Amino acid sequence: MVDQASERIRIAAPAEQVWDIALDFEAYPEWVRDIKRSTVLERDDLGRGVLVEYRAAALGKSITYVLAYDFARAPHEFSWRLVRGDLLRRLDGTYRLEPDGDATRVHYELLADLAAPLPGLVKRRATSIIMGSALRDLKRRVEAIVGGEH
């Protein structure tokens, strides 16, 4: 069963800085709590990761998955889809950035289908946790870097 969730957060930084940090996939293990390793397997002509492999802690296990990124709506939005992964049938999402004065509103949409045999309520909770953690981690990272520049 595919679970869909969406959430938004306001980050005290310009959209360009949020964009740059969100696209630095290789740095994710430094600040995304559950990501233990990330490897860019393929880049586009602008150097952005278009195929990225992750190793993450999830459901008490170490899982590996590969995401393909789409930048057709850059610099305001990027999306991804699951190419392959352990315990995942689907992990497709979108980050949309909207300038809000000197800050940015980040809208996150996620479609997830965990292959693990879990009740629907537990799967929906896992999707919600993934999303909430991702946004809070991004906010913390961006604001720490922006705050350190002053």
Short mmCIF file of N, CA and C in Angstrom, two decimals:
data_model
loop_
_atom_site.label_atom_id
_atom_site.label_comp_id
_atom_site.label_asym_id
_atom_site.label_seq_id
_atom_site.Cartn_x
_atom_site.Cartn_y
_atom_site.Cartn_z
N MET A 1 0.83 -1.17 0.00
CA MET A 1 0.00 0.00 0.00
C MET A 1 0.88 1.25 0.00
N VAL A 2 0.61 2.16 -0.93
CA VAL A 2 1.39 3.39 -1.04
C VAL A 2 0.82 4.42 -0.07
N ASP A 3 1.71 4.99 0.72
CA ASP A 3 1.33 6.06 1.65
C ASP A 3 1.79 7.38 1.07
N GLN A 4 0.93 8.37 1.17
CA GLN A 4 1.26 9.70 0.66
C GLN A 4 1.23 10.67 1.82
N ALA A 5 2.21 11.55 1.85
CA ALA A 5 2.27 12.55 2.92
C ALA A 5 2.84 13.84 2.34
N SER A 6 2.46 14.94 2.96
CA SER A 6 3.06 16.21 2.57
C SER A 6 3.20 17.07 3.82
N GLU A 7 4.23 17.89 3.80
CA GLU A 7 4.51 18.74 4.95
C GLU A 7 5.28 19.94 4.44
N ARG A 8 5.27 21.01 5.21
CA ARG A 8 6.06 22.19 4.84
C ARG A 8 6.72 22.75 6.07
N ILE A 9 7.79 23.51 5.80
CA ILE A 9 8.53 24.13 6.89
C ILE A 9 9.11 25.44 6.37
N ARG A 10 9.31 26.38 7.26
CA ARG A 10 9.93 27.67 6.90
C ARG A 10 11.37 27.64 7.40
N ILE A 11 12.29 27.96 6.49
CA ILE A 11 13.71 27.97 6.81
C ILE A 11 14.22 29.39 6.67
N ALA A 12 14.93 29.86 7.68
CA ALA A 12 15.43 31.24 7.71
C ALA A 12 16.69 31.37 6.86
N ALA A 13 16.51 31.27 5.54
CA ALA A 13 17.62 31.40 4.59
C ALA A 13 17.02 31.58 3.20
N PRO A 14 17.77 32.24 2.31
CA PRO A 14 17.30 32.39 0.93
C PRO A 14 17.18 31.04 0.22
N ALA A 15 16.26 30.97 -0.74
CA ALA A 15 16.01 29.72 -1.47
C ALA A 15 17.27 29.17 -2.13
N GLU A 16 18.15 30.04 -2.61
CA GLU A 16 19.37 29.58 -3.29
C GLU A 16 20.24 28.77 -2.33
N GLN A 17 20.33 29.21 -1.08
CA GLN A 17 21.15 28.48 -0.11
C GLN A 17 20.49 27.16 0.27
N VAL A 18 19.17 27.17 0.42
CA VAL A 18 18.45 25.92 0.72
C VAL A 18 18.66 24.94 -0.43
N TRP A 19 18.53 25.42 -1.64
CA TRP A 19 18.71 24.60 -2.84
C TRP A 19 20.10 23.95 -2.85
N ASP A 20 21.14 24.77 -2.65
CA ASP A 20 22.51 24.26 -2.70
C ASP A 20 22.75 23.17 -1.66
N ILE A 21 22.25 23.36 -0.46
CA ILE A 21 22.46 22.38 0.60
C ILE A 21 21.63 21.12 0.35
N ALA A 22 20.40 21.29 -0.13
CA ALA A 22 19.54 20.13 -0.42
C ALA A 22 20.12 19.27 -1.54
N LEU A 23 20.87 19.88 -2.46
CA LEU A 23 21.44 19.12 -3.58
C LEU A 23 22.84 18.58 -3.31
N ASP A 24 23.39 18.86 -2.15
CA ASP A 24 24.71 18.34 -1.80
C ASP A 24 24.54 16.94 -1.20
N PHE A 25 24.14 16.02 -2.06
CA PHE A 25 23.80 14.66 -1.62
C PHE A 25 24.94 13.97 -0.88
N GLU A 26 26.16 14.22 -1.30
CA GLU A 26 27.30 13.56 -0.68
C GLU A 26 27.53 14.00 0.76
N ALA A 27 26.99 15.15 1.13
CA ALA A 27 27.12 15.63 2.51
C ALA A 27 25.99 15.12 3.41
N TYR A 28 24.99 14.47 2.87
CA TYR A 28 23.86 14.02 3.68
C TYR A 28 24.25 13.24 4.93
N PRO A 29 25.24 12.33 4.86
CA PRO A 29 25.59 11.59 6.08
C PRO A 29 26.05 12.49 7.23
N GLU A 30 26.49 13.71 6.92
CA GLU A 30 26.92 14.64 7.97
C GLU A 30 25.76 15.24 8.74
N TRP A 31 24.58 15.29 8.12
CA TRP A 31 23.48 16.00 8.78
C TRP A 31 22.11 15.35 8.70
N VAL A 32 21.92 14.37 7.84
CA VAL A 32 20.64 13.65 7.79
C VAL A 32 20.77 12.45 8.71
N ARG A 33 20.02 12.47 9.76
CA ARG A 33 20.17 11.51 10.86
C ARG A 33 20.27 10.05 10.42
N ASP A 34 19.41 9.60 9.53
CA ASP A 34 19.36 8.17 9.20
C ASP A 34 20.24 7.77 8.01
N ILE A 35 20.83 8.73 7.32
CA ILE A 35 21.68 8.41 6.17
C ILE A 35 23.10 8.13 6.66
N LYS A 36 23.58 6.94 6.39
CA LYS A 36 24.91 6.53 6.82
C LYS A 36 25.95 6.68 5.71
N ARG A 37 25.49 6.62 4.44
CA ARG A 37 26.40 6.78 3.31
C ARG A 37 25.58 7.24 2.11
N SER A 38 26.18 8.11 1.29
CA SER A 38 25.54 8.50 0.04
C SER A 38 26.62 8.62 -1.03
N THR A 39 26.32 8.06 -2.19
CA THR A 39 27.28 8.04 -3.29
C THR A 39 26.58 8.49 -4.56
N VAL A 40 27.10 9.54 -5.17
CA VAL A 40 26.56 9.98 -6.46
C VAL A 40 27.10 9.04 -7.53
N LEU A 41 26.19 8.35 -8.19
CA LEU A 41 26.57 7.38 -9.22
C LEU A 41 26.62 8.01 -10.61
N GLU A 42 25.84 9.08 -10.80
CA GLU A 42 25.78 9.73 -12.11
C GLU A 42 25.43 11.20 -11.90
N ARG A 43 26.05 12.07 -12.72
CA ARG A 43 25.79 13.51 -12.65
C ARG A 43 25.30 14.04 -14.00
N ASP A 44 24.57 15.15 -13.95
CA ASP A 44 24.16 15.80 -15.19
C ASP A 44 25.24 16.78 -15.63
N ASP A 45 24.99 17.52 -16.70
CA ASP A 45 25.97 18.45 -17.26
C ASP A 45 26.30 19.60 -16.30
N LEU A 46 25.43 19.87 -15.33
CA LEU A 46 25.68 20.93 -14.36
C LEU A 46 26.34 20.40 -13.09
N GLY A 47 26.66 19.11 -13.07
CA GLY A 47 27.32 18.51 -11.92
C GLY A 47 26.39 18.04 -10.81
N ARG A 48 25.08 18.14 -11.05
CA ARG A 48 24.11 17.71 -10.02
C ARG A 48 23.96 16.19 -10.06
N GLY A 49 23.82 15.60 -8.89
CA GLY A 49 23.61 14.16 -8.82
C GLY A 49 22.25 13.79 -9.38
N VAL A 50 22.23 12.94 -10.39
CA VAL A 50 20.95 12.50 -10.96
C VAL A 50 20.65 11.04 -10.60
N LEU A 51 21.66 10.34 -10.13
CA LEU A 51 21.47 8.96 -9.65
C LEU A 51 22.33 8.83 -8.39
N VAL A 52 21.67 8.60 -7.26
CA VAL A 52 22.38 8.60 -5.98
C VAL A 52 22.00 7.35 -5.19
N GLU A 53 23.04 6.69 -4.66
CA GLU A 53 22.82 5.51 -3.83
C GLU A 53 22.98 5.90 -2.37
N TYR A 54 22.05 5.43 -1.54
CA TYR A 54 22.07 5.72 -0.11
C TYR A 54 22.11 4.42 0.68
N ARG A 55 22.78 4.49 1.82
CA ARG A 55 22.66 3.44 2.84
C ARG A 55 22.10 4.15 4.06
N ALA A 56 21.02 3.61 4.58
CA ALA A 56 20.34 4.28 5.68
C ALA A 56 19.94 3.28 6.75
N ALA A 57 19.73 3.81 7.94
CA ALA A 57 19.17 3.02 9.04
C ALA A 57 17.67 3.19 8.97
N ALA A 58 16.96 2.07 8.88
CA ALA A 58 15.50 2.13 8.79
C ALA A 58 14.89 0.87 9.37
N LEU A 59 13.88 1.04 10.19
CA LEU A 59 13.16 -0.09 10.77
C LEU A 59 14.11 -1.06 11.48
N GLY A 60 15.14 -0.50 12.10
CA GLY A 60 16.09 -1.32 12.84
C GLY A 60 17.07 -2.08 11.97
N LYS A 61 17.13 -1.74 10.69
CA LYS A 61 18.02 -2.43 9.76
C LYS A 61 18.82 -1.41 8.97
N SER A 62 19.82 -1.90 8.28
CA SER A 62 20.56 -1.07 7.34
C SER A 62 20.01 -1.40 5.95
N ILE A 63 19.53 -0.37 5.25
CA ILE A 63 18.99 -0.60 3.91
C ILE A 63 19.77 0.22 2.89
N THR A 64 19.71 -0.23 1.65
CA THR A 64 20.35 0.48 0.55
C THR A 64 19.28 0.74 -0.50
N TYR A 65 19.34 1.95 -1.08
CA TYR A 65 18.40 2.29 -2.15
C TYR A 65 19.04 3.31 -3.07
N VAL A 66 18.52 3.37 -4.29
CA VAL A 66 19.02 4.30 -5.30
C VAL A 66 17.85 5.17 -5.76
N LEU A 67 18.10 6.50 -5.78
CA LEU A 67 17.11 7.46 -6.24
C LEU A 67 17.59 8.13 -7.52
N ALA A 68 16.65 8.34 -8.45
CA ALA A 68 16.92 9.11 -9.66
C ALA A 68 16.27 10.48 -9.47
N TYR A 69 17.05 11.55 -9.68
CA TYR A 69 16.58 12.91 -9.46
C TYR A 69 16.24 13.59 -10.78
N ASP A 70 15.22 14.45 -10.72
CA ASP A 70 14.75 15.20 -11.88
C ASP A 70 14.78 16.69 -11.53
N PHE A 71 15.48 17.47 -12.36
CA PHE A 71 15.64 18.90 -12.12
C PHE A 71 14.93 19.74 -13.18
N ALA A 72 13.92 19.20 -13.84
CA ALA A 72 13.23 19.90 -14.92
C ALA A 72 12.63 21.23 -14.46
N ARG A 73 12.29 21.34 -13.18
CA ARG A 73 11.69 22.58 -12.67
C ARG A 73 12.64 23.36 -11.77
N ALA A 74 13.93 23.14 -11.96
CA ALA A 74 14.94 23.86 -11.18
C ALA A 74 14.85 25.36 -11.53
N PRO A 75 15.16 26.23 -10.62
CA PRO A 75 15.66 26.03 -9.26
C PRO A 75 14.57 26.08 -8.19
N HIS A 76 13.32 25.92 -8.59
CA HIS A 76 12.24 26.02 -7.62
C HIS A 76 11.76 24.67 -7.10
N GLU A 77 12.12 23.62 -7.79
CA GLU A 77 11.62 22.29 -7.42
C GLU A 77 12.55 21.22 -7.97
N PHE A 78 12.71 20.16 -7.19
CA PHE A 78 13.32 18.95 -7.73
C PHE A 78 12.57 17.76 -7.16
N SER A 79 12.62 16.67 -7.92
CA SER A 79 11.89 15.48 -7.50
C SER A 79 12.79 14.26 -7.66
N TRP A 80 12.32 13.16 -7.13
CA TRP A 80 13.08 11.91 -7.22
C TRP A 80 12.12 10.75 -7.25
N ARG A 81 12.66 9.64 -7.74
CA ARG A 81 11.89 8.38 -7.75
C ARG A 81 12.85 7.25 -7.40
N LEU A 82 12.29 6.25 -6.78
CA LEU A 82 13.08 5.08 -6.40
C LEU A 82 13.40 4.27 -7.65
N VAL A 83 14.68 3.92 -7.82
CA VAL A 83 15.11 3.05 -8.90
C VAL A 83 15.16 1.62 -8.39
N ARG A 84 15.76 1.45 -7.20
CA ARG A 84 15.80 0.12 -6.58
C ARG A 84 16.11 0.31 -5.10
N GLY A 85 15.71 -0.68 -4.30
CA GLY A 85 16.01 -0.56 -2.88
C GLY A 85 15.55 -1.75 -2.06
N ASP A 86 16.23 -1.93 -0.93
CA ASP A 86 15.86 -2.95 0.05
C ASP A 86 14.64 -2.43 0.83
N LEU A 87 13.72 -3.27 1.13
CA LEU A 87 12.56 -2.94 1.96
C LEU A 87 11.69 -1.82 1.40
N LEU A 88 11.94 -1.39 0.17
CA LEU A 88 11.16 -0.31 -0.43
C LEU A 88 10.63 -0.73 -1.78
N ARG A 89 9.36 -0.43 -2.01
CA ARG A 89 8.79 -0.61 -3.33
C ARG A 89 8.69 0.74 -4.04
N ARG A 90 8.56 1.78 -3.22
CA ARG A 90 8.43 3.13 -3.77
C ARG A 90 8.93 4.14 -2.74
N LEU A 91 9.63 5.14 -3.22
CA LEU A 91 10.08 6.25 -2.38
C LEU A 91 10.27 7.44 -3.32
N ASP A 92 9.16 8.01 -3.73
CA ASP A 92 9.15 9.09 -4.71
C ASP A 92 8.74 10.37 -4.00
N GLY A 93 9.41 11.46 -4.34
CA GLY A 93 9.09 12.69 -3.64
C GLY A 93 9.45 13.94 -4.41
N THR A 94 9.12 15.07 -3.80
CA THR A 94 9.38 16.39 -4.37
C THR A 94 9.68 17.38 -3.27
N TYR A 95 10.69 18.21 -3.50
CA TYR A 95 10.94 19.41 -2.69
C TYR A 95 10.58 20.60 -3.57
N ARG A 96 9.73 21.48 -3.08
CA ARG A 96 9.40 22.71 -3.78
C ARG A 96 9.78 23.88 -2.88
N LEU A 97 10.56 24.81 -3.40
CA LEU A 97 11.05 25.94 -2.62
C LEU A 97 10.33 27.21 -3.05
N GLU A 98 9.81 27.95 -2.07
CA GLU A 98 9.15 29.23 -2.34
C GLU A 98 9.80 30.31 -1.50
N PRO A 99 10.34 31.34 -2.15
CA PRO A 99 10.89 32.46 -1.38
C PRO A 99 9.81 33.09 -0.50
N ASP A 100 10.19 33.46 0.70
CA ASP A 100 9.28 34.08 1.66
C ASP A 100 10.06 35.18 2.38
N GLY A 101 10.18 36.33 1.71
CA GLY A 101 11.03 37.40 2.25
C GLY A 101 12.47 36.95 2.21
N ASP A 102 13.14 37.00 3.36
CA ASP A 102 14.53 36.54 3.43
C ASP A 102 14.60 35.08 3.87
N ALA A 103 13.47 34.40 3.83
CA ALA A 103 13.40 32.99 4.20
C ALA A 103 12.85 32.18 3.02
N THR A 104 12.68 30.88 3.25
CA THR A 104 12.17 29.98 2.22
C THR A 104 11.16 29.02 2.84
N ARG A 105 10.05 28.85 2.17
CA ARG A 105 9.10 27.81 2.55
C ARG A 105 9.41 26.58 1.70
N VAL A 106 9.64 25.46 2.37
CA VAL A 106 9.94 24.21 1.69
C VAL A 106 8.72 23.30 1.81
N HIS A 107 8.21 22.89 0.66
CA HIS A 107 7.08 21.96 0.61
C HIS A 107 7.65 20.59 0.22
N TYR A 108 7.31 19.58 0.98
CA TYR A 108 7.84 18.23 0.76
C TYR A 108 6.67 17.30 0.56
N GLU A 109 6.69 16.58 -0.54
CA GLU A 109 5.67 15.55 -0.81
C GLU A 109 6.38 14.23 -0.97
N LEU A 110 5.80 13.18 -0.42
CA LEU A 110 6.44 11.87 -0.45
C LEU A 110 5.39 10.78 -0.67
N LEU A 111 5.71 9.88 -1.58
CA LEU A 111 4.94 8.66 -1.80
C LEU A 111 5.86 7.52 -1.40
N ALA A 112 5.45 6.73 -0.43
CA ALA A 112 6.31 5.64 0.05
C ALA A 112 5.52 4.35 0.12
N ASP A 113 6.18 3.28 -0.25
CA ASP A 113 5.61 1.95 -0.11
C ASP A 113 6.73 1.07 0.42
N LEU A 114 6.63 0.74 1.70
CA LEU A 114 7.62 -0.11 2.34
C LEU A 114 7.27 -1.56 2.08
N ALA A 115 8.26 -2.34 1.69
CA ALA A 115 8.05 -3.75 1.39
C ALA A 115 7.97 -4.60 2.64
N ALA A 116 8.36 -4.05 3.77
CA ALA A 116 8.33 -4.80 5.03
C ALA A 116 6.90 -5.13 5.40
N PRO A 117 6.67 -6.31 5.95
CA PRO A 117 5.31 -6.71 6.33
C PRO A 117 4.88 -6.02 7.63
N LEU A 118 4.39 -4.80 7.49
CA LEU A 118 3.96 -4.01 8.64
C LEU A 118 2.50 -3.60 8.47
N PRO A 119 1.78 -3.42 9.56
CA PRO A 119 0.42 -2.92 9.44
C PRO A 119 0.39 -1.53 8.81
N GLY A 120 -0.70 -1.19 8.14
CA GLY A 120 -0.84 0.09 7.47
C GLY A 120 -0.55 1.28 8.36
N LEU A 121 -1.03 1.23 9.59
CA LEU A 121 -0.82 2.35 10.51
C LEU A 121 0.68 2.56 10.78
N VAL A 122 1.41 1.48 10.94
CA VAL A 122 2.85 1.56 11.20
C VAL A 122 3.57 2.11 9.97
N LYS A 123 3.16 1.67 8.76
CA LYS A 123 3.77 2.17 7.53
C LYS A 123 3.50 3.67 7.38
N ARG A 124 2.28 4.11 7.65
CA ARG A 124 1.96 5.54 7.55
C ARG A 124 2.78 6.34 8.55
N ARG A 125 2.95 5.81 9.74
CA ARG A 125 3.76 6.49 10.76
C ARG A 125 5.21 6.58 10.31
N ALA A 126 5.73 5.52 9.71
CA ALA A 126 7.11 5.52 9.21
C ALA A 126 7.28 6.60 8.14
N THR A 127 6.31 6.72 7.23
CA THR A 127 6.36 7.75 6.19
C THR A 127 6.37 9.13 6.82
N SER A 128 5.56 9.34 7.80
CA SER A 128 5.49 10.63 8.49
C SER A 128 6.80 10.95 9.20
N ILE A 129 7.40 9.96 9.82
CA ILE A 129 8.68 10.15 10.52
C ILE A 129 9.78 10.50 9.52
N ILE A 130 9.82 9.79 8.39
CA ILE A 130 10.82 10.07 7.35
C ILE A 130 10.72 11.53 6.92
N MET A 131 9.51 11.96 6.65
CA MET A 131 9.30 13.31 6.16
C MET A 131 9.64 14.36 7.22
N GLY A 132 9.12 14.20 8.41
CA GLY A 132 9.37 15.16 9.48
C GLY A 132 10.85 15.29 9.80
N SER A 133 11.54 14.17 9.86
CA SER A 133 12.98 14.18 10.14
C SER A 133 13.74 14.88 9.02
N ALA A 134 13.37 14.60 7.78
CA ALA A 134 14.07 15.20 6.65
C ALA A 134 13.95 16.72 6.68
N LEU A 135 12.76 17.22 6.93
CA LEU A 135 12.57 18.68 6.96
C LEU A 135 13.28 19.32 8.14
N ARG A 136 13.18 18.72 9.31
CA ARG A 136 13.87 19.29 10.49
C ARG A 136 15.37 19.24 10.31
N ASP A 137 15.90 18.15 9.74
CA ASP A 137 17.34 18.05 9.50
C ASP A 137 17.80 19.10 8.51
N LEU A 138 17.02 19.31 7.44
CA LEU A 138 17.36 20.32 6.43
C LEU A 138 17.35 21.71 7.06
N LYS A 139 16.33 22.02 7.81
CA LYS A 139 16.23 23.33 8.47
C LYS A 139 17.43 23.56 9.39
N ARG A 140 17.76 22.57 10.22
CA ARG A 140 18.87 22.68 11.15
C ARG A 140 20.19 22.92 10.40
N ARG A 141 20.42 22.17 9.33
CA ARG A 141 21.66 22.28 8.55
C ARG A 141 21.77 23.66 7.90
N VAL A 142 20.71 24.07 7.19
CA VAL A 142 20.75 25.35 6.49
C VAL A 142 20.94 26.50 7.47
N GLU A 143 20.15 26.52 8.52
CA GLU A 143 20.22 27.63 9.47
C GLU A 143 21.56 27.66 10.22
N ALA A 144 22.17 26.50 10.44
CA ALA A 144 23.49 26.46 11.09
C ALA A 144 24.54 27.06 10.15
N ILE A 145 24.46 26.72 8.86
CA ILE A 145 25.43 27.25 7.90
C ILE A 145 25.21 28.74 7.69
N VAL A 146 23.97 29.16 7.49
CA VAL A 146 23.67 30.58 7.27
C VAL A 146 24.04 31.39 8.52
N GLY A 147 23.73 30.86 9.70
CA GLY A 147 24.07 31.55 10.95
C GLY A 147 25.57 31.67 11.14
N GLY A 148 26.31 30.69 10.63
CA GLY A 148 27.77 30.71 10.75
C GLY A 148 28.43 31.69 9.80
N GLU A 149 27.68 32.15 8.79
CA GLU A 149 28.25 33.09 7.81
C GLU A 149 28.26 34.51 8.31
N HIS A 150 27.48 34.81 9.34
CA HIS A 150 27.38 36.20 9.82
C HIS A 150 28.50 36.56 10.74
#
